[in-house]
Amino acid sequence: MNGGDGDVTAAALDWKFSQVFGERTAGEEVQEVDIISAIEFDKSGNHLATGDRGGRVVLFERTDTKEQDGSRRDTEMADYSNNRHPEFRYKTEFQSHEPEFDYLKSLEIEEKINKIRWCQSANGALFLLSTNDKTVKFWKVQEKKVKKISEMNLDSSKSSENGSFSQSSVSSGRLSNGGSTDTSFSLSNNGFSYPPGGIPSLRLPVVVNSNESSLLARCRRVYAHAHDYHINSISSNSDGETFISADDLRINLWNLEISNQSFNIVDVKPTNMEDLTEVITSAEFHPTHCNTLAYSSSKGSIRLIDLRQSALCDHHSKLFEEPVAAGSRSFFTEIIASISDIKFEKGGRYILSRDYMTLKLWDINMDSGPVSTFQVHEYLRPKLCDLYENDSIFDKFECCLSGDGQRVATGSYSNLFRVFGTAEGSTEATTLEASKNPTRRQVQTPSRPSRSLGSSISRVVRRGAESPGLDANGNSFDFTTKLLHLAWHPSENSIACAAANSLYMYYA
C-alpha cells in the first residue's frame, strides 16, 4: 500500500520508549483484575482509554499540546521541540461494569471490559462506549465545578465566633394579633429562632462555585439483554448517532439515544446448531461511509455488507478470503485461520486482519486475495501442537494501523510487538519488547520478501520470519506473557500497548 509520494524504500523507524503507567516493581505479582483488556485512542489522539478485567475504565489525556499561544517556551523544552512525541498523564478512572449473575441461565457474567470505543465529543465532554460479555454502556465524562459552602445566610455581626447563634439573635416583636411577645423560644445551636405564633428564621448555607473542578463520569445509557452470546466487538458509526455490537452469531444496530431497542442486521445462526460451521469474531464500521461495515469469521473470511441493500444483511456485498493451498491442510489449519481482529485503514480503502500466525492487508476493491501478508511469529509453526494443548492457540491478538497507512502493528508472546511497513517494496519488520526495563533497546530484524502466493495476486509480501523456537531476541519463547492489546495514535507514530497491567508507550 503506497499512501503517498514518499520514498517507499525509506529506512525503518527508530522506535524509542516514551512512558509507562502501572509498571510492576520487582517481585510484585499481577492481580487478575488489573490486567488491561482493551485500549483505544480517540480520533483527536488527545485522549487514551484503557479497560481492565476488573471492569474499570481509565482515561489518560495528552499534556504536551497544552501550550500557551505565542512562541514563549521554557528553555528546557527546546530539545523536546526538536524531538516531539506525545506525552500523556492520568486523567480519571471509573467503574464501568460489575460482576453479575444470570439466574435464568445460571451463568456468571464477568465484569471484564472487552472493548472500548470513543464517540464524538460535544460541549467539552467526552463520550465513550464500553462493553463486557453482555452489556454495552454509554459514558459521559465531563469536568464539573466544585461547589463550596461560603457562608450562612445571616448577618455575620449577629453570629458568635464559634458559629452558633446567641440569644440576641432572637428578636422580640409583635404578634399578628397585635399583642406583644414577652417570651421567645430559641434553638441557638441549630441557628434559627421561633417566637411563639411567629415564623421561624431558617439559617441556610450559601453554596458557590469555586475555581476548582473535578471529573465526573456518568452512565448515560445501558444497552442490555440483546445478546445471547458473548459480545466480541462494538464500533461507533461515522454518523455519530448509531453503533453496532457483535457476538458470535449476530450483529445488532443501536441508536445511541435508544437503549431498549436494537435492530438485528446480521444473523448467521443456523436453524440447526449442529450445522454451525463458523462464528463472527470481529466487526467494524467503515470510517467514513455510515452504510458500510465489515465483519470477520472463524474461517478466516471477511465480509463487507451494505446496509442500504436490505434490512437483514444475510448476503454480503463482497467476500475476502484466501484459499488454502491444496495439500497444506492440517488439524490446525482452521484454528489458526480464525481472524481475531480487523481494522479499517483511516481512508477506508484497506482492511487489516489478524489471524493467529499472520497479519493480512486487504484492498476492498480487490477480493482475489490480500495485497500483503506479514508473518508475525512463523517460528511457532512447529510448536502448534504444544500451543493447542496449553490453549495458547486460541489467544486473540489485536492489530492496528498508522494514521498514514504506511505501517501496521500487532503483538506476540514474550511481550513483543511487531511493526511492518506496508509500502510496496518495503522490508521494514521491527520487533520491540514492552518490558519491565524501559531502557532495553528494541531489536531490528532484517528480513527479505519471499515468493508470491500466486500469480493472481498482484503483490503479496511475506516477511518477518524468524528462527524456529526462539523469539526475536534469540531467547526461548514465553507463552505466559503476551501482548494482546495495542493501539496506534491516529496522527503520529506513537503506539500504546498493554503488557499485563502495565501500559507502555513508544514513539518514532
Coordinates of C-alpha atoms in Angstrom, one line a residue, residues 43-467:
K43 CA -10.0 10.4 16.9
S44 CA -8.0 13.5 18.0
G45 CA -5.3 11.5 19.7
N46 CA -5.5 13.7 22.8
H47 CA -7.2 11.1 24.9
L48 CA -6.5 7.4 25.5
A49 CA -8.8 4.9 27.3
T50 CA -8.0 1.5 28.7
G51 CA -10.3 -1.1 30.2
D52 CA -9.3 -4.0 32.5
R53 CA -10.6 -7.3 33.7
G54 CA -11.9 -5.6 36.9
G55 CA -14.5 -3.7 34.9
R56 CA -12.7 -0.3 35.3
V57 CA -12.1 2.3 32.5
V58 CA -9.0 4.5 32.9
L59 CA -8.6 7.7 30.9
F60 CA -5.4 9.4 30.0
E61 CA -5.0 12.9 28.4
R62 CA -2.3 14.4 26.4
T63 CA -0.2 17.1 28.0
D64 CA 2.4 18.2 25.5
T65 CA -0.1 20.0 23.3
K66 CA -1.3 22.3 26.1
E67 CA 0.9 25.2 25.4
Q68 CA 0.2 28.9 25.6
D69 CA -0.3 30.9 22.4
G70 CA 2.7 32.5 21.0
S71 CA 6.3 31.5 21.0
R72 CA 7.0 31.5 24.7
R73 CA 8.6 28.3 25.9
D74 CA 10.7 27.2 28.8
T75 CA 14.3 26.7 27.9
E76 CA 14.2 23.0 28.9
M77 CA 11.6 22.4 26.2
A78 CA 14.0 23.3 23.4
D79 CA 15.3 19.8 23.0
Y80 CA 11.8 18.4 23.2
S81 CA 10.5 20.6 20.4
N82 CA 13.2 19.0 18.1
N83 CA 12.1 15.5 19.0
R84 CA 8.4 15.9 19.7
H85 CA 6.3 13.0 20.8
P86 CA 3.0 12.6 22.6
E87 CA 3.1 12.6 26.4
F88 CA 0.1 11.6 28.4
R89 CA -0.9 11.8 32.1
Y90 CA -3.5 10.0 34.1
K91 CA -6.9 11.8 33.9
T92 CA -9.5 9.8 35.7
E93 CA -11.0 6.3 36.1
F94 CA -14.4 4.9 36.9
Q95 CA -16.1 1.5 37.4
S96 CA -17.8 0.7 34.2
H97 CA -19.1 -2.8 34.9
E98 CA -19.7 -5.0 37.9
P99 CA -19.9 -8.8 38.1
E100 CA -23.4 -10.1 37.5
F101 CA -25.2 -13.4 37.6
D102 CA -27.8 -14.6 35.1
Y103 CA -30.3 -16.6 37.2
L104 CA -32.2 -17.9 34.2
K105 CA -29.2 -19.4 32.6
S106 CA -27.2 -20.0 35.8
L107 CA -24.4 -18.0 34.2
E108 CA -21.8 -15.7 35.8
I109 CA -21.2 -12.6 33.8
E110 CA -17.7 -11.2 34.2
E111 CA -17.0 -7.5 34.7
K112 CA -14.1 -7.6 32.2
I113 CA -14.1 -4.9 29.6
N114 CA -14.0 -6.5 26.2
K115 CA -13.9 -3.3 24.0
I116 CA -13.8 0.5 24.3
R117 CA -14.9 2.8 21.5
W118 CA -14.9 6.6 21.6
C119 CA -17.8 8.6 20.3
Q120 CA -18.0 12.2 19.1
S121 CA -17.2 14.7 21.9
A122 CA -19.5 17.7 22.5
N123 CA -19.5 20.8 24.7
G124 CA -16.2 19.9 26.3
A125 CA -17.5 16.4 27.4
L126 CA -16.0 13.1 26.4
F127 CA -18.3 10.2 25.3
L128 CA -17.3 6.5 25.0
L129 CA -18.8 3.1 24.8
S130 CA -17.6 0.1 26.9
T131 CA -18.8 -3.4 26.9
N132 CA -18.4 -6.7 28.8
D133 CA -19.7 -10.0 27.6
K134 CA -23.4 -9.0 27.7
T135 CA -24.0 -5.3 28.3
V136 CA -22.8 -2.1 26.5
K137 CA -22.7 1.2 28.4
F138 CA -22.6 4.7 27.1
W139 CA -20.5 7.1 29.3
K140 CA -20.2 10.8 29.5
V141 CA -17.1 12.2 31.2
Q142 CA -17.1 16.0 32.0
E143 CA -15.4 18.5 34.2
K144 CA -17.7 19.9 36.8
K145 CA -17.1 23.0 39.0
V146 CA -16.6 22.0 42.6
K147 CA -19.3 23.7 44.8
K148 CA -18.3 25.0 48.2
I149 CA -20.1 26.4 51.2
S150 CA -19.0 30.0 51.5
E151 CA -21.2 31.5 54.3
M152 CA -24.5 31.3 56.1
N153 CA -27.5 33.5 55.1
L154 CA -27.3 35.8 58.1
D155 CA -25.6 38.9 59.2
S156 CA -22.2 37.8 60.5
S157 CA -22.4 40.5 63.2
K158 CA -25.2 38.6 64.8
S159 CA -23.3 35.3 65.0
S160 CA -21.0 34.3 67.7
E161 CA -17.4 33.5 66.9
N162 CA -17.9 29.7 67.2
G163 CA -20.5 29.8 64.5
S164 CA -23.6 29.2 66.8
F165 CA -26.1 31.9 67.3
S166 CA -26.6 33.8 70.6
Q167 CA -29.8 34.6 72.3
S168 CA -29.6 38.1 70.9
S169 CA -30.3 36.7 67.5
V170 CA -33.8 36.1 68.7
S171 CA -35.8 39.3 68.1
S172 CA -38.9 40.3 70.1
G173 CA -41.7 41.7 68.0
R174 CA -45.4 42.0 67.6
L175 CA -47.7 39.0 67.1
S176 CA -50.1 39.0 64.3
N177 CA -53.0 39.8 66.6
G178 CA -51.3 43.0 67.8
G179 CA -50.1 41.5 71.1
S180 CA -46.6 41.8 72.3
T181 CA -44.2 38.9 73.0
D182 CA -42.5 38.8 76.3
T183 CA -41.1 35.4 75.8
S184 CA -39.4 33.7 72.9
F185 CA -38.2 30.2 72.2
S186 CA -34.7 29.8 70.7
L187 CA -32.6 27.0 69.5
S188 CA -29.3 28.8 69.3
N189 CA -27.2 25.8 68.4
N190 CA -29.4 25.0 65.4
G191 CA -29.3 28.5 64.1
F192 CA -32.9 29.5 64.0
S193 CA -35.4 31.4 66.2
Y194 CA -39.0 30.5 66.6
P195 CA -41.1 33.1 68.5
P196 CA -44.5 31.6 69.5
G197 CA -47.1 32.3 66.9
G198 CA -44.4 33.7 64.5
I199 CA -42.4 32.3 61.6
P200 CA -39.0 30.8 62.2
S201 CA -36.0 32.3 60.6
L202 CA -34.2 29.4 59.0
R203 CA -30.4 29.6 58.7
L204 CA -29.1 28.0 55.4
P205 CA -25.6 27.7 53.9
V206 CA -24.8 29.6 50.8
V207 CA -23.2 27.4 48.1
V208 CA -21.0 29.0 45.4
N209 CA -18.9 27.6 42.5
S210 CA -15.2 27.6 43.2
N211 CA -12.3 27.8 40.7
E212 CA -11.6 24.1 41.3
S213 CA -13.1 21.4 39.0
S214 CA -13.4 17.6 39.2
L215 CA -14.1 15.0 36.5
L216 CA -17.4 13.3 36.7
A217 CA -18.2 10.1 34.8
R218 CA -21.9 9.4 34.4
C219 CA -23.5 6.5 32.7
R220 CA -26.0 7.9 30.1
R221 CA -27.3 4.7 28.6
V222 CA -27.3 0.9 29.3
Y223 CA -27.8 -1.3 26.3
A224 CA -28.6 -4.8 27.7
H225 CA -30.5 -8.0 27.0
A226 CA -29.8 -8.1 23.3
H227 CA -27.1 -10.8 23.0
D228 CA -27.4 -14.5 23.8
Y229 CA -23.7 -15.0 23.2
H230 CA -20.6 -13.1 24.4
I231 CA -20.1 -9.6 22.8
N232 CA -16.8 -9.5 21.0
S233 CA -17.0 -6.1 19.2
I234 CA -18.6 -2.7 19.3
S235 CA -18.0 0.0 16.7
S236 CA -19.2 3.6 16.5
N237 CA -20.6 4.8 13.2
S238 CA -19.4 7.9 11.4
D239 CA -22.9 9.4 11.5
G240 CA -22.4 10.0 15.3
E241 CA -25.8 8.5 16.0
T242 CA -25.5 4.8 15.8
F243 CA -23.2 1.9 16.7
I244 CA -23.1 -1.9 16.4
S245 CA -22.5 -4.6 18.8
A246 CA -21.5 -8.1 17.7
D247 CA -21.5 -11.5 19.3
D248 CA -20.6 -15.0 17.9
L249 CA -23.8 -15.2 15.7
R250 CA -25.4 -11.8 15.5
I251 CA -24.7 -8.1 14.9
N252 CA -27.1 -5.6 16.3
L253 CA -27.5 -1.9 15.3
W254 CA -28.3 0.6 18.0
N255 CA -29.2 4.2 18.2
L256 CA -27.2 6.0 21.0
E257 CA -30.3 7.6 22.4
I258 CA -32.4 4.4 22.5
S259 CA -31.4 1.8 24.9
N260 CA -34.4 -0.6 24.9
Q261 CA -34.4 -1.4 21.2
S262 CA -31.9 -2.6 18.6
F263 CA -32.1 -3.9 15.1
N264 CA -30.6 -7.3 14.2
I265 CA -28.8 -6.7 10.9
V266 CA -26.7 -9.8 10.7
D267 CA -27.7 -13.3 11.8
V268 CA -25.6 -16.3 11.0
K269 CA -27.3 -18.7 13.4
P270 CA -28.4 -21.8 11.5
T271 CA -31.8 -23.5 12.0
N272 CA -30.0 -26.5 13.5
M273 CA -27.0 -25.6 15.6
E274 CA -25.3 -28.8 14.6
D275 CA -24.9 -27.2 11.2
L276 CA -22.9 -24.3 12.6
T277 CA -19.6 -24.1 10.8
E278 CA -18.3 -20.6 11.6
V279 CA -18.9 -17.7 14.0
I280 CA -18.4 -13.9 13.9
T281 CA -15.1 -12.9 15.5
S282 CA -14.9 -9.1 14.9
A283 CA -17.0 -6.3 13.4
E284 CA -16.2 -2.7 12.4
F285 CA -17.9 0.2 10.7
H286 CA -16.3 1.9 7.7
P287 CA -14.6 5.1 9.0
T288 CA -16.4 7.4 6.6
H289 CA -19.3 5.5 4.9
C290 CA -22.1 5.1 7.5
N291 CA -23.8 2.5 5.5
T292 CA -20.9 0.1 5.2
L293 CA -19.4 -2.3 7.7
A294 CA -17.2 -5.4 7.7
Y295 CA -17.1 -8.5 9.9
S296 CA -14.7 -11.4 10.1
S297 CA -15.3 -15.0 10.8
S298 CA -13.6 -18.0 12.4
K299 CA -13.0 -19.4 8.9
G300 CA -10.6 -16.6 8.0
S301 CA -13.0 -14.7 5.8
I302 CA -14.1 -11.0 5.9
R303 CA -17.5 -9.9 4.6
L304 CA -18.3 -6.4 3.6
I305 CA -22.0 -5.5 3.9
D306 CA -24.1 -2.5 2.7
L307 CA -26.9 -1.5 5.0
R308 CA -28.7 0.0 2.0
Q309 CA -29.3 -3.3 0.3
S310 CA -31.7 -4.8 2.9
A311 CA -32.8 -4.6 6.5
L312 CA -31.3 -8.0 7.3
C313 CA -27.9 -8.3 5.7
D314 CA -27.8 -12.0 5.1
H315 CA -26.0 -11.5 1.9
H316 CA -22.7 -9.7 1.7
S317 CA -21.6 -7.3 -1.0
K318 CA -18.0 -8.6 -1.0
L319 CA -16.2 -11.5 0.4
F320 CA -12.5 -11.5 1.2
E321 CA -10.8 -14.8 1.9
E322 CA -7.6 -16.6 0.9
P323 CA -7.9 -20.1 -0.4
V324 CA -5.9 -22.8 1.3
A325 CA -3.3 -24.3 -0.9
A326 CA -4.0 -28.0 -1.9
G327 CA -2.2 -30.5 0.3
S328 CA -1.4 -28.0 3.0
R329 CA -4.4 -28.6 5.3
S330 CA -3.8 -30.0 8.8
F331 CA -5.7 -30.3 12.0
F332 CA -4.6 -26.8 13.0
T333 CA -5.4 -25.1 9.6
E334 CA -8.9 -23.8 10.5
I335 CA -7.9 -22.9 14.1
I336 CA -5.0 -20.6 13.1
A337 CA -7.0 -19.2 10.2
S338 CA -9.6 -17.7 12.5
I339 CA -9.4 -13.9 12.4
S340 CA -9.2 -12.3 15.9
D341 CA -9.4 -8.6 14.9
I342 CA -10.0 -6.4 11.9
K343 CA -9.4 -2.7 11.5
F344 CA -10.2 -0.3 8.6
E345 CA -7.4 2.0 7.4
K346 CA -8.2 5.7 8.1
G347 CA -9.2 6.3 4.5
G348 CA -11.4 3.2 4.4
R349 CA -9.9 1.6 1.4
Y350 CA -7.9 -1.1 3.2
I351 CA -8.8 -3.6 5.9
L352 CA -6.1 -5.1 8.2
S353 CA -6.9 -8.5 9.7
R354 CA -5.0 -10.6 12.3
D355 CA -5.2 -14.3 12.5
Y356 CA -3.0 -16.4 14.8
M357 CA 0.1 -16.5 12.6
T358 CA -0.1 -13.5 10.3
L359 CA -1.3 -10.0 9.5
K360 CA -3.1 -9.5 6.2
L361 CA -3.8 -6.3 4.4
W362 CA -6.8 -6.3 2.1
D363 CA -7.9 -3.8 -0.6
I364 CA -11.7 -3.6 -0.6
N365 CA -11.5 -3.1 -4.4
M366 CA -9.7 -6.5 -4.8
D367 CA -11.3 -9.6 -3.4
S368 CA -8.9 -12.1 -5.0
G369 CA -6.6 -12.1 -2.0
P370 CA -4.7 -9.9 0.4
V371 CA -2.3 -7.4 -1.1
S372 CA 0.3 -8.1 1.7
T373 CA 0.8 -10.8 4.2
F374 CA 3.1 -10.3 7.2
Q375 CA 4.5 -13.2 9.2
V376 CA 4.2 -12.4 12.9
H377 CA 5.8 -15.4 14.6
E378 CA 6.3 -18.1 11.9
Y379 CA 8.8 -19.7 14.2
L380 CA 5.9 -21.0 16.3
R381 CA 4.6 -23.2 13.5
P382 CA 6.5 -26.3 14.6
K383 CA 5.0 -25.8 18.1
L384 CA 1.3 -25.7 17.2
C385 CA 0.7 -29.0 19.0
D386 CA 2.1 -27.6 22.2
L387 CA 0.2 -24.3 21.7
Y388 CA -3.0 -26.3 21.3
E389 CA -2.5 -28.3 24.4
N390 CA -2.0 -25.2 26.6
D391 CA -4.8 -23.3 24.8
S392 CA -2.4 -20.5 23.6
I393 CA -3.5 -21.2 20.0
F394 CA -6.9 -19.6 20.9
D395 CA -5.3 -16.3 22.1
K396 CA -6.9 -13.3 20.3
F397 CA -4.3 -10.7 19.2
E398 CA -5.4 -7.3 18.1
C399 CA -3.9 -5.2 15.3
C400 CA -3.6 -1.6 14.3
L401 CA -2.6 0.8 11.5
S402 CA -0.7 4.1 11.5
G403 CA -2.7 7.2 10.6
D404 CA -1.0 7.4 7.2
G405 CA -1.5 3.7 6.5
Q406 CA 2.2 3.2 5.9
R407 CA 2.7 0.8 8.8
V408 CA 0.9 -1.9 10.7
A409 CA 1.5 -3.4 14.1
T410 CA 0.4 -6.4 16.2
G411 CA 1.5 -8.3 19.3
S412 CA 3.1 -11.6 20.1
Y413 CA 4.4 -13.6 23.0
S414 CA 7.2 -12.6 25.5
N415 CA 5.5 -9.1 25.5
L416 CA 6.8 -8.5 22.0
F417 CA 5.0 -6.5 19.3
R418 CA 6.0 -6.1 15.7
V419 CA 5.8 -3.2 13.2
F420 CA 5.7 -3.8 9.5
G421 CA 5.9 -1.3 6.6
T422 CA 3.1 -1.6 4.1
A423 CA 4.5 0.4 1.2
E424 CA 5.3 -1.6 -2.0
G425 CA 8.8 -2.9 -1.8
S426 CA 9.2 -2.1 1.9
T427 CA 11.0 -4.7 4.0
E428 CA 10.5 -3.0 7.3
A429 CA 9.9 -5.5 10.1
T430 CA 10.8 -4.2 13.5
T431 CA 10.4 -6.1 16.8
L432 CA 10.0 -4.3 20.1
E433 CA 9.6 -5.5 23.6
A434 CA 7.2 -3.9 26.2
S435 CA 9.3 -5.0 29.2
K436 CA 9.8 -4.0 32.8
N437 CA 13.1 -2.4 31.7
P438 CA 12.1 0.6 29.6
T439 CA 15.8 1.3 28.6
R440 CA 16.0 -2.1 26.8
R441 CA 16.6 -1.3 23.2
Q442 CA 14.3 -2.7 20.5
V443 CA 15.6 -5.3 18.1
Q444 CA 15.6 -4.6 14.4
T445 CA 15.1 -7.8 12.4
P446 CA 16.1 -7.5 8.8
S447 CA 14.2 -9.8 6.6
R448 CA 13.6 -10.4 2.9
P449 CA 10.4 -10.9 0.9
S450 CA 9.7 -14.4 0.0
R451 CA 7.9 -15.8 -3.0
S452 CA 4.4 -14.7 -4.0
L453 CA 1.5 -16.8 -3.1
G454 CA 0.2 -16.9 -6.6
S455 CA 0.3 -15.1 -9.9
S456 CA -3.3 -13.9 -9.5
I457 CA -2.2 -11.7 -6.5
S458 CA -0.6 -8.6 -7.7
R459 CA 1.9 -8.1 -4.9
V460 CA 1.9 -10.3 -1.9
V461 CA 4.8 -9.9 0.5
R462 CA 5.7 -12.4 3.2
R463 CA 8.3 -11.1 5.6
G464 CA 9.4 -11.1 9.1
A465 CA 10.2 -14.9 9.6
E466 CA 12.5 -15.6 12.4
S467 CA 14.5 -18.6 13.7

